[in-house]
Amino acid sequence: MPDMPVISVLRGADVTPFLDDVARLRIAVFRDWPYLYEGDSAYEREYLAAYAQSPGSVFVLARDGGAVVGASTGLPLVDDAPDFRQPFLDAKRDPAEVFYFGESVLLPAYRGRGLGHAFFDAREAHARALGRHTLTAFCAVDREAGDGRQPRAHRGNEPFWQKRGYTRQPELKLRLHWNEIGRGDIAHALTFWTRPLEKHA
């Protein structure tokens, strides 16, 4: 079994040297179910640029030696692309109150060792320290029940998210395009999960 990775937290422009590492992880991890993402380096550069440009962003990195084996990101929702803010505006909810969690990606060999909780703990603490958010949120892709491409051994993250206090919000939906393996560039439906952000942990 690999060594337990070291967790580090970077903020704002400090994330810049690690953008390529996170892009590679996103391409590798999101290739699997349920995202089935056919990696696109150009999209990755554009997507991650928002994090480097936001003074309120956070990267939580898991490193084994010199290698980045996991990463988790977040930023104030007002600093993200308009597509991510629009569902909240449509629901008459103020995006300025929301801290958005981008992704948590971790190589398979390091899963099941508590790093998922560490990622959430660090991002929630960062959002709390900013002092201007009342809600944390992320979105997850929606897949049809019984989709034959789902591996039999797949275990969804929904129970983990619920234990962390997150609730799926069916009225907060987003559509994003990405290259899906075997299907090309198509639109995908995603739904937000949210949790009230307490002032103190």
mmCIF file with all atom_site columns, C-alpha atoms in Angstrom:
data_model
loop_
_atom_site.group_PDB
_atom_site.id
_atom_site.type_symbol
_atom_site.label_atom_id
_atom_site.label_alt_id
_atom_site.label_comp_id
_atom_site.label_asym_id
_atom_site.label_entity_id
_atom_site.label_seq_id
_atom_site.pdbx_PDB_ins_code
_atom_site.Cartn_x
_atom_site.Cartn_y
_atom_site.Cartn_z
_atom_site.occupancy
_atom_site.B_iso_or_equiv
_atom_site.pdbx_formal_charge
_atom_site.auth_seq_id
_atom_site.auth_comp_id
_atom_site.auth_asym_id
_atom_site.auth_atom_id
_atom_site.pdbx_PDB_model_num
ATOM 1   C CA . MET A 1 1   ? 0.000   0.000  0.000   1.00 0.00 ? 1   MET A CA 1
ATOM 2   C CA . PRO A 1 2   ? 1.335   3.499  -0.815  1.00 0.00 ? 2   PRO A CA 1
ATOM 3   C CA . ASP A 1 3   ? 2.364   5.813  1.993   1.00 0.00 ? 3   ASP A CA 1
ATOM 4   C CA . MET A 1 4   ? -0.273  8.119  3.445   1.00 0.00 ? 4   MET A CA 1
ATOM 5   C CA . PRO A 1 5   ? -0.135  11.340 1.411   1.00 0.00 ? 5   PRO A CA 1
ATOM 6   C CA . VAL A 1 6   ? 0.742   14.660 2.988   1.00 0.00 ? 6   VAL A CA 1
ATOM 7   C CA . ILE A 1 7   ? -2.080  17.228 2.868   1.00 0.00 ? 7   ILE A CA 1
ATOM 8   C CA . SER A 1 8   ? -1.316  20.862 2.083   1.00 0.00 ? 8   SER A CA 1
ATOM 9   C CA . VAL A 1 9   ? -3.632  23.832 1.583   1.00 0.00 ? 9   VAL A CA 1
ATOM 10  C CA . LEU A 1 10  ? -2.894  26.566 -0.969  1.00 0.00 ? 10  LEU A CA 1
ATOM 11  C CA . ARG A 1 11  ? -4.833  29.756 -1.552  1.00 0.00 ? 11  ARG A CA 1
ATOM 12  C CA . GLY A 1 12  ? -5.322  32.222 -4.377  1.00 0.00 ? 12  GLY A CA 1
ATOM 13  C CA . ALA A 1 13  ? -2.467  32.614 -6.838  1.00 0.00 ? 13  ALA A CA 1
ATOM 14  C CA . ASP A 1 14  ? -0.381  30.091 -4.864  1.00 0.00 ? 14  ASP A CA 1
ATOM 15  C CA . VAL A 1 15  ? -2.293  27.363 -6.723  1.00 0.00 ? 15  VAL A CA 1
ATOM 16  C CA . THR A 1 16  ? -0.812  28.351 -10.089 1.00 0.00 ? 16  THR A CA 1
ATOM 17  C CA . PRO A 1 17  ? 2.183   25.938 -10.101 1.00 0.00 ? 17  PRO A CA 1
ATOM 18  C CA . PHE A 1 18  ? -0.178  22.994 -9.537  1.00 0.00 ? 18  PHE A CA 1
ATOM 19  C CA . LEU A 1 19  ? -2.792  23.648 -12.212 1.00 0.00 ? 19  LEU A CA 1
ATOM 20  C CA . ASP A 1 20  ? -1.258  21.155 -14.641 1.00 0.00 ? 20  ASP A CA 1
ATOM 21  C CA . ASP A 1 21  ? -1.142  18.481 -11.922 1.00 0.00 ? 21  ASP A CA 1
ATOM 22  C CA . VAL A 1 22  ? -4.821  18.980 -11.123 1.00 0.00 ? 22  VAL A CA 1
ATOM 23  C CA . ALA A 1 23  ? -5.706  18.981 -14.825 1.00 0.00 ? 23  ALA A CA 1
ATOM 24  C CA . ARG A 1 24  ? -3.995  15.601 -15.256 1.00 0.00 ? 24  ARG A CA 1
ATOM 25  C CA . LEU A 1 25  ? -5.809  14.205 -12.230 1.00 0.00 ? 25  LEU A CA 1
ATOM 26  C CA . ARG A 1 26  ? -9.162  15.466 -13.468 1.00 0.00 ? 26  ARG A CA 1
ATOM 27  C CA . ILE A 1 27  ? -8.611  13.863 -16.856 1.00 0.00 ? 27  ILE A CA 1
ATOM 28  C CA . ALA A 1 28  ? -7.573  10.549 -15.269 1.00 0.00 ? 28  ALA A CA 1
ATOM 29  C CA . VAL A 1 29  ? -10.252 10.309 -12.566 1.00 0.00 ? 29  VAL A CA 1
ATOM 30  C CA . PHE A 1 30  ? -13.190 11.732 -14.508 1.00 0.00 ? 30  PHE A CA 1
ATOM 31  C CA . ARG A 1 31  ? -12.570 9.263  -17.325 1.00 0.00 ? 31  ARG A CA 1
ATOM 32  C CA . ASP A 1 32  ? -14.278 6.690  -15.119 1.00 0.00 ? 32  ASP A CA 1
ATOM 33  C CA . TRP A 1 33  ? -17.971 6.351  -14.368 1.00 0.00 ? 33  TRP A CA 1
ATOM 34  C CA . PRO A 1 34  ? -20.079 8.428  -13.881 1.00 0.00 ? 34  PRO A CA 1
ATOM 35  C CA . TYR A 1 35  ? -18.416 11.269 -15.834 1.00 0.00 ? 35  TYR A CA 1
ATOM 36  C CA . LEU A 1 36  ? -16.852 9.268  -18.691 1.00 0.00 ? 36  LEU A CA 1
ATOM 37  C CA . TYR A 1 37  ? -14.863 12.369 -19.597 1.00 0.00 ? 37  TYR A CA 1
ATOM 38  C CA . GLU A 1 38  ? -12.612 12.262 -22.629 1.00 0.00 ? 38  GLU A CA 1
ATOM 39  C CA . GLY A 1 39  ? -9.870  14.593 -21.422 1.00 0.00 ? 39  GLY A CA 1
ATOM 40  C CA . ASP A 1 40  ? -9.513  17.984 -23.070 1.00 0.00 ? 40  ASP A CA 1
ATOM 41  C CA . SER A 1 41  ? -6.409  19.955 -22.110 1.00 0.00 ? 41  SER A CA 1
ATOM 42  C CA . ALA A 1 42  ? -7.716  23.207 -23.596 1.00 0.00 ? 42  ALA A CA 1
ATOM 43  C CA . TYR A 1 43  ? -10.896 22.986 -21.525 1.00 0.00 ? 43  TYR A CA 1
ATOM 44  C CA . GLU A 1 44  ? -8.860  22.187 -18.428 1.00 0.00 ? 44  GLU A CA 1
ATOM 45  C CA . ARG A 1 45  ? -6.738  25.306 -18.834 1.00 0.00 ? 45  ARG A CA 1
ATOM 46  C CA . GLU A 1 46  ? -9.812  27.507 -19.214 1.00 0.00 ? 46  GLU A CA 1
ATOM 47  C CA . TYR A 1 47  ? -11.704 25.849 -16.355 1.00 0.00 ? 47  TYR A CA 1
ATOM 48  C CA . LEU A 1 48  ? -8.854  25.989 -13.833 1.00 0.00 ? 48  LEU A CA 1
ATOM 49  C CA . ALA A 1 49  ? -7.851  29.552 -14.740 1.00 0.00 ? 49  ALA A CA 1
ATOM 50  C CA . ALA A 1 50  ? -10.735 30.828 -12.589 1.00 0.00 ? 50  ALA A CA 1
ATOM 51  C CA . TYR A 1 51  ? -9.119  29.282 -9.519  1.00 0.00 ? 51  TYR A CA 1
ATOM 52  C CA . ALA A 1 52  ? -5.734  30.872 -10.155 1.00 0.00 ? 52  ALA A CA 1
ATOM 53  C CA . GLN A 1 53  ? -7.366  34.262 -10.659 1.00 0.00 ? 53  GLN A CA 1
ATOM 54  C CA . SER A 1 54  ? -9.573  34.177 -7.560  1.00 0.00 ? 54  SER A CA 1
ATOM 55  C CA . PRO A 1 55  ? -7.970  35.484 -4.348  1.00 0.00 ? 55  PRO A CA 1
ATOM 56  C CA . GLY A 1 56  ? -10.519 33.449 -2.407  1.00 0.00 ? 56  GLY A CA 1
ATOM 57  C CA . SER A 1 57  ? -9.768  30.099 -4.042  1.00 0.00 ? 57  SER A CA 1
ATOM 58  C CA . VAL A 1 58  ? -8.360  27.056 -2.282  1.00 0.00 ? 58  VAL A CA 1
ATOM 59  C CA . PHE A 1 59  ? -6.514  23.936 -3.429  1.00 0.00 ? 59  PHE A CA 1
ATOM 60  C CA . VAL A 1 60  ? -6.196  21.037 -1.018  1.00 0.00 ? 60  VAL A CA 1
ATOM 61  C CA . LEU A 1 61  ? -3.429  18.800 -2.330  1.00 0.00 ? 61  LEU A CA 1
ATOM 62  C CA . ALA A 1 62  ? -2.518  15.238 -1.362  1.00 0.00 ? 62  ALA A CA 1
ATOM 63  C CA . ARG A 1 63  ? 1.105   14.487 -2.203  1.00 0.00 ? 63  ARG A CA 1
ATOM 64  C CA . ASP A 1 64  ? 3.061   11.273 -1.962  1.00 0.00 ? 64  ASP A CA 1
ATOM 65  C CA . GLY A 1 65  ? 6.671   12.323 -2.209  1.00 0.00 ? 65  GLY A CA 1
ATOM 66  C CA . GLY A 1 66  ? 6.813   14.797 -5.053  1.00 0.00 ? 66  GLY A CA 1
ATOM 67  C CA . ALA A 1 67  ? 3.734   13.472 -6.820  1.00 0.00 ? 67  ALA A CA 1
ATOM 68  C CA . VAL A 1 68  ? 0.288   15.038 -6.539  1.00 0.00 ? 68  VAL A CA 1
ATOM 69  C CA . VAL A 1 69  ? -2.053  12.055 -6.087  1.00 0.00 ? 69  VAL A CA 1
ATOM 70  C CA . GLY A 1 70  ? -5.182  13.928 -5.069  1.00 0.00 ? 70  GLY A CA 1
ATOM 71  C CA . ALA A 1 71  ? -6.638  17.414 -5.162  1.00 0.00 ? 71  ALA A CA 1
ATOM 72  C CA . SER A 1 72  ? -9.740  19.212 -4.032  1.00 0.00 ? 72  SER A CA 1
ATOM 73  C CA . THR A 1 73  ? -10.685 22.736 -5.056  1.00 0.00 ? 73  THR A CA 1
ATOM 74  C CA . GLY A 1 74  ? -13.040 25.546 -4.174  1.00 0.00 ? 74  GLY A CA 1
ATOM 75  C CA . LEU A 1 75  ? -13.706 29.228 -4.765  1.00 0.00 ? 75  LEU A CA 1
ATOM 76  C CA . PRO A 1 76  ? -16.378 31.841 -4.114  1.00 0.00 ? 76  PRO A CA 1
ATOM 77  C CA . LEU A 1 77  ? -19.184 31.145 -6.540  1.00 0.00 ? 77  LEU A CA 1
ATOM 78  C CA . VAL A 1 78  ? -19.119 34.764 -7.757  1.00 0.00 ? 78  VAL A CA 1
ATOM 79  C CA . ASP A 1 79  ? -15.583 34.114 -9.048  1.00 0.00 ? 79  ASP A CA 1
ATOM 80  C CA . ASP A 1 80  ? -16.625 31.094 -11.111 1.00 0.00 ? 80  ASP A CA 1
ATOM 81  C CA . ALA A 1 81  ? -18.022 31.026 -14.651 1.00 0.00 ? 81  ALA A CA 1
ATOM 82  C CA . PRO A 1 82  ? -21.546 32.430 -15.175 1.00 0.00 ? 82  PRO A CA 1
ATOM 83  C CA . ASP A 1 83  ? -22.970 28.978 -15.943 1.00 0.00 ? 83  ASP A CA 1
ATOM 84  C CA . PHE A 1 84  ? -22.305 27.931 -12.344 1.00 0.00 ? 84  PHE A CA 1
ATOM 85  C CA . ARG A 1 85  ? -23.962 31.018 -10.857 1.00 0.00 ? 85  ARG A CA 1
ATOM 86  C CA . GLN A 1 86  ? -27.076 31.002 -13.027 1.00 0.00 ? 86  GLN A CA 1
ATOM 87  C CA . PRO A 1 87  ? -28.988 28.198 -11.239 1.00 0.00 ? 87  PRO A CA 1
ATOM 88  C CA . PHE A 1 88  ? -28.774 30.172 -7.980  1.00 0.00 ? 88  PHE A CA 1
ATOM 89  C CA . LEU A 1 89  ? -29.874 33.392 -9.681  1.00 0.00 ? 89  LEU A CA 1
ATOM 90  C CA . ASP A 1 90  ? -32.803 31.554 -11.275 1.00 0.00 ? 90  ASP A CA 1
ATOM 91  C CA . ALA A 1 91  ? -33.811 30.292 -7.819  1.00 0.00 ? 91  ALA A CA 1
ATOM 92  C CA . LYS A 1 92  ? -33.567 33.841 -6.390  1.00 0.00 ? 92  LYS A CA 1
ATOM 93  C CA . ARG A 1 93  ? -30.580 32.898 -4.248  1.00 0.00 ? 93  ARG A CA 1
ATOM 94  C CA . ASP A 1 94  ? -27.583 35.193 -3.893  1.00 0.00 ? 94  ASP A CA 1
ATOM 95  C CA . PRO A 1 95  ? -24.411 33.636 -5.404  1.00 0.00 ? 95  PRO A CA 1
ATOM 96  C CA . ALA A 1 96  ? -22.302 35.896 -3.167  1.00 0.00 ? 96  ALA A CA 1
ATOM 97  C CA . GLU A 1 97  ? -23.353 33.774 -0.191  1.00 0.00 ? 97  GLU A CA 1
ATOM 98  C CA . VAL A 1 98  ? -22.121 30.537 -1.770  1.00 0.00 ? 98  VAL A CA 1
ATOM 99  C CA . PHE A 1 99  ? -18.679 28.972 -1.655  1.00 0.00 ? 99  PHE A CA 1
ATOM 100 C CA . TYR A 1 100 ? -18.427 26.467 -4.489  1.00 0.00 ? 100 TYR A CA 1
ATOM 101 C CA . PHE A 1 101 ? -16.514 23.196 -4.272  1.00 0.00 ? 101 PHE A CA 1
ATOM 102 C CA . GLY A 1 102 ? -15.076 22.333 -7.675  1.00 0.00 ? 102 GLY A CA 1
ATOM 103 C CA . GLU A 1 103 ? -13.917 18.751 -7.465  1.00 0.00 ? 103 GLU A CA 1
ATOM 104 C CA . SER A 1 104 ? -12.215 16.147 -5.341  1.00 0.00 ? 104 SER A CA 1
ATOM 105 C CA . VAL A 1 105 ? -10.052 13.810 -7.394  1.00 0.00 ? 105 VAL A CA 1
ATOM 106 C CA . LEU A 1 106 ? -7.935  11.048 -5.915  1.00 0.00 ? 106 LEU A CA 1
ATOM 107 C CA . LEU A 1 107 ? -6.057  8.202  -7.529  1.00 0.00 ? 107 LEU A CA 1
ATOM 108 C CA . PRO A 1 108 ? -7.622  4.788  -6.757  1.00 0.00 ? 108 PRO A CA 1
ATOM 109 C CA . ALA A 1 109 ? -4.666  3.473  -4.734  1.00 0.00 ? 109 ALA A CA 1
ATOM 110 C CA . TYR A 1 110 ? -5.213  6.204  -2.124  1.00 0.00 ? 110 TYR A CA 1
ATOM 111 C CA . ARG A 1 111 ? -8.966  5.885  -1.624  1.00 0.00 ? 111 ARG A CA 1
ATOM 112 C CA . GLY A 1 112 ? -10.651 4.584  1.506   1.00 0.00 ? 112 GLY A CA 1
ATOM 113 C CA . ARG A 1 113 ? -8.132  6.215  3.841   1.00 0.00 ? 113 ARG A CA 1
ATOM 114 C CA . GLY A 1 114 ? -10.044 9.253  5.051   1.00 0.00 ? 114 GLY A CA 1
ATOM 115 C CA . LEU A 1 115 ? -8.769  11.715 2.483   1.00 0.00 ? 115 LEU A CA 1
ATOM 116 C CA . GLY A 1 116 ? -12.271 12.539 1.295   1.00 0.00 ? 116 GLY A CA 1
ATOM 117 C CA . HIS A 1 117 ? -13.124 13.846 4.768   1.00 0.00 ? 117 HIS A CA 1
ATOM 118 C CA . ALA A 1 118 ? -9.837  15.762 4.893   1.00 0.00 ? 118 ALA A CA 1
ATOM 119 C CA . PHE A 1 119 ? -10.690 17.436 1.589   1.00 0.00 ? 119 PHE A CA 1
ATOM 120 C CA . PHE A 1 120 ? -14.117 18.539 2.819   1.00 0.00 ? 120 PHE A CA 1
ATOM 121 C CA . ASP A 1 121 ? -12.825 19.623 6.231   1.00 0.00 ? 121 ASP A CA 1
ATOM 122 C CA . ALA A 1 122 ? -10.150 21.849 4.700   1.00 0.00 ? 122 ALA A CA 1
ATOM 123 C CA . ARG A 1 123 ? -12.443 23.447 2.130   1.00 0.00 ? 123 ARG A CA 1
ATOM 124 C CA . GLU A 1 124 ? -15.194 24.107 4.660   1.00 0.00 ? 124 GLU A CA 1
ATOM 125 C CA . ALA A 1 125 ? -12.658 25.640 7.061   1.00 0.00 ? 125 ALA A CA 1
ATOM 126 C CA . HIS A 1 126 ? -11.344 27.872 4.273   1.00 0.00 ? 126 HIS A CA 1
ATOM 127 C CA . ALA A 1 127 ? -14.847 29.008 3.303   1.00 0.00 ? 127 ALA A CA 1
ATOM 128 C CA . ARG A 1 128 ? -15.642 29.703 6.952   1.00 0.00 ? 128 ARG A CA 1
ATOM 129 C CA . ALA A 1 129 ? -12.459 31.744 7.388   1.00 0.00 ? 129 ALA A CA 1
ATOM 130 C CA . LEU A 1 130 ? -13.397 34.009 4.484   1.00 0.00 ? 130 LEU A CA 1
ATOM 131 C CA . GLY A 1 131 ? -16.298 35.151 6.635   1.00 0.00 ? 131 GLY A CA 1
ATOM 132 C CA . ARG A 1 132 ? -18.762 36.032 3.891   1.00 0.00 ? 132 ARG A CA 1
ATOM 133 C CA . HIS A 1 133 ? -20.461 32.763 2.925   1.00 0.00 ? 133 HIS A CA 1
ATOM 134 C CA . THR A 1 134 ? -23.509 31.056 4.390   1.00 0.00 ? 134 THR A CA 1
ATOM 135 C CA . LEU A 1 135 ? -23.597 28.009 2.115   1.00 0.00 ? 135 LEU A CA 1
ATOM 136 C CA . THR A 1 136 ? -21.206 25.503 0.577   1.00 0.00 ? 136 THR A CA 1
ATOM 137 C CA . ALA A 1 137 ? -22.208 23.763 -2.631  1.00 0.00 ? 137 ALA A CA 1
ATOM 138 C CA . PHE A 1 138 ? -21.027 21.413 -5.339  1.00 0.00 ? 138 PHE A CA 1
ATOM 139 C CA . CYS A 1 139 ? -22.677 19.725 -8.290  1.00 0.00 ? 139 CYS A CA 1
ATOM 140 C CA . ALA A 1 140 ? -22.677 16.133 -9.501  1.00 0.00 ? 140 ALA A CA 1
ATOM 141 C CA . VAL A 1 141 ? -23.611 14.611 -12.827 1.00 0.00 ? 141 VAL A CA 1
ATOM 142 C CA . ASP A 1 142 ? -27.023 12.952 -13.162 1.00 0.00 ? 142 ASP A CA 1
ATOM 143 C CA . ARG A 1 143 ? -27.110 9.503  -14.748 1.00 0.00 ? 143 ARG A CA 1
ATOM 144 C CA . GLU A 1 144 ? -30.129 7.381  -15.589 1.00 0.00 ? 144 GLU A CA 1
ATOM 145 C CA . ALA A 1 145 ? -30.774 4.433  -13.283 1.00 0.00 ? 145 ALA A CA 1
ATOM 146 C CA . GLY A 1 146 ? -29.901 1.224  -15.042 1.00 0.00 ? 146 GLY A CA 1
ATOM 147 C CA . ASP A 1 147 ? -27.372 2.779  -17.432 1.00 0.00 ? 147 ASP A CA 1
ATOM 148 C CA . GLY A 1 148 ? -25.554 -0.277 -18.737 1.00 0.00 ? 148 GLY A CA 1
ATOM 149 C CA . ARG A 1 149 ? -22.202 1.485  -18.628 1.00 0.00 ? 149 ARG A CA 1
ATOM 150 C CA . GLN A 1 150 ? -22.198 1.663  -14.828 1.00 0.00 ? 150 GLN A CA 1
ATOM 151 C CA . PRO A 1 151 ? -19.709 -0.863 -13.410 1.00 0.00 ? 151 PRO A CA 1
ATOM 152 C CA . ARG A 1 152 ? -21.271 -3.450 -11.127 1.00 0.00 ? 152 ARG A CA 1
ATOM 153 C CA . ALA A 1 153 ? -18.797 -2.661 -8.369  1.00 0.00 ? 153 ALA A CA 1
ATOM 154 C CA . HIS A 1 154 ? -19.422 1.093  -8.493  1.00 0.00 ? 154 HIS A CA 1
ATOM 155 C CA . ARG A 1 155 ? -20.221 2.723  -5.158  1.00 0.00 ? 155 ARG A CA 1
ATOM 156 C CA . GLY A 1 156 ? -21.740 6.151  -5.420  1.00 0.00 ? 156 GLY A CA 1
ATOM 157 C CA . ASN A 1 157 ? -20.659 9.064  -3.232  1.00 0.00 ? 157 ASN A CA 1
ATOM 158 C CA . GLU A 1 158 ? -24.185 10.023 -2.217  1.00 0.00 ? 158 GLU A CA 1
ATOM 159 C CA . PRO A 1 159 ? -24.108 8.321  1.233   1.00 0.00 ? 159 PRO A CA 1
ATOM 160 C CA . PHE A 1 160 ? -20.781 10.018 1.996   1.00 0.00 ? 160 PHE A CA 1
ATOM 161 C CA . TRP A 1 161 ? -22.121 13.428 0.987   1.00 0.00 ? 161 TRP A CA 1
ATOM 162 C CA . GLN A 1 162 ? -25.252 12.922 3.086   1.00 0.00 ? 162 GLN A CA 1
ATOM 163 C CA . LYS A 1 163 ? -23.148 12.019 6.130   1.00 0.00 ? 163 LYS A CA 1
ATOM 164 C CA . ARG A 1 164 ? -21.272 15.264 5.603   1.00 0.00 ? 164 ARG A CA 1
ATOM 165 C CA . GLY A 1 165 ? -24.600 17.112 5.871   1.00 0.00 ? 165 GLY A CA 1
ATOM 166 C CA . TYR A 1 166 ? -25.147 17.830 2.185   1.00 0.00 ? 166 TYR A CA 1
ATOM 167 C CA . THR A 1 167 ? -28.595 17.728 0.609   1.00 0.00 ? 167 THR A CA 1
ATOM 168 C CA . ARG A 1 168 ? -29.386 17.317 -3.077  1.00 0.00 ? 168 ARG A CA 1
ATOM 169 C CA . GLN A 1 169 ? -31.273 20.337 -4.432  1.00 0.00 ? 169 GLN A CA 1
ATOM 170 C CA . PRO A 1 170 ? -33.379 19.264 -7.453  1.00 0.00 ? 170 PRO A CA 1
ATOM 171 C CA . GLU A 1 171 ? -34.292 22.869 -8.250  1.00 0.00 ? 171 GLU A CA 1
ATOM 172 C CA . LEU A 1 172 ? -30.623 23.805 -8.716  1.00 0.00 ? 172 LEU A CA 1
ATOM 173 C CA . LYS A 1 173 ? -29.602 22.261 -12.016 1.00 0.00 ? 173 LYS A CA 1
ATOM 174 C CA . LEU A 1 174 ? -26.801 22.964 -14.453 1.00 0.00 ? 174 LEU A CA 1
ATOM 175 C CA . ARG A 1 175 ? -26.025 21.767 -17.962 1.00 0.00 ? 175 ARG A CA 1
ATOM 176 C CA . LEU A 1 176 ? -22.421 21.465 -19.067 1.00 0.00 ? 176 LEU A CA 1
ATOM 177 C CA . HIS A 1 177 ? -20.886 20.176 -22.269 1.00 0.00 ? 177 HIS A CA 1
ATOM 178 C CA . TRP A 1 178 ? -17.910 17.836 -22.273 1.00 0.00 ? 178 TRP A CA 1
ATOM 179 C CA . ASN A 1 179 ? -16.471 15.169 -24.519 1.00 0.00 ? 179 ASN A CA 1
ATOM 180 C CA . GLU A 1 180 ? -17.903 11.870 -23.363 1.00 0.00 ? 180 GLU A CA 1
ATOM 181 C CA . ILE A 1 181 ? -16.101 8.659  -24.263 1.00 0.00 ? 181 ILE A CA 1
ATOM 182 C CA . GLY A 1 182 ? -17.678 7.206  -27.396 1.00 0.00 ? 182 GLY A CA 1
ATOM 183 C CA . ARG A 1 183 ? -20.226 10.017 -27.759 1.00 0.00 ? 183 ARG A CA 1
ATOM 184 C CA . GLY A 1 184 ? -18.317 13.231 -28.389 1.00 0.00 ? 184 GLY A CA 1
ATOM 185 C CA . ASP A 1 185 ? -19.252 16.679 -27.154 1.00 0.00 ? 185 ASP A CA 1
ATOM 186 C CA . ILE A 1 186 ? -22.690 16.458 -25.555 1.00 0.00 ? 186 ILE A CA 1
ATOM 187 C CA . ALA A 1 187 ? -24.642 18.273 -22.831 1.00 0.00 ? 187 ALA A CA 1
ATOM 188 C CA . HIS A 1 188 ? -24.831 16.705 -19.380 1.00 0.00 ? 188 HIS A CA 1
ATOM 189 C CA . ALA A 1 189 ? -27.243 17.483 -16.566 1.00 0.00 ? 189 ALA A CA 1
ATOM 190 C CA . LEU A 1 190 ? -25.813 18.115 -13.108 1.00 0.00 ? 190 LEU A CA 1
ATOM 191 C CA . THR A 1 191 ? -27.564 18.827 -9.818  1.00 0.00 ? 191 THR A CA 1
ATOM 192 C CA . PHE A 1 192 ? -26.235 20.872 -6.902  1.00 0.00 ? 192 PHE A CA 1
ATOM 193 C CA . TRP A 1 193 ? -25.814 19.628 -3.350  1.00 0.00 ? 193 TRP A CA 1
ATOM 194 C CA . THR A 1 194 ? -25.651 22.215 -0.571  1.00 0.00 ? 194 THR A CA 1
ATOM 195 C CA . ARG A 1 195 ? -24.976 22.556 3.127   1.00 0.00 ? 195 ARG A CA 1
ATOM 196 C CA . PRO A 1 196 ? -25.387 25.565 5.435   1.00 0.00 ? 196 PRO A CA 1
ATOM 197 C CA . LEU A 1 197 ? -21.995 26.867 6.532   1.00 0.00 ? 197 LEU A CA 1
ATOM 198 C CA . GLU A 1 198 ? -21.813 27.330 10.274  1.00 0.00 ? 198 GLU A CA 1
ATOM 199 C CA . LYS A 1 199 ? -19.688 30.183 11.614  1.00 0.00 ? 199 LYS A CA 1
ATOM 200 C CA . HIS A 1 200 ? -17.754 27.768 13.803  1.00 0.00 ? 200 HIS A CA 1
ATOM 201 C CA . ALA A 1 201 ? -16.910 24.127 13.152  1.00 0.00 ? 201 ALA A CA 1
#
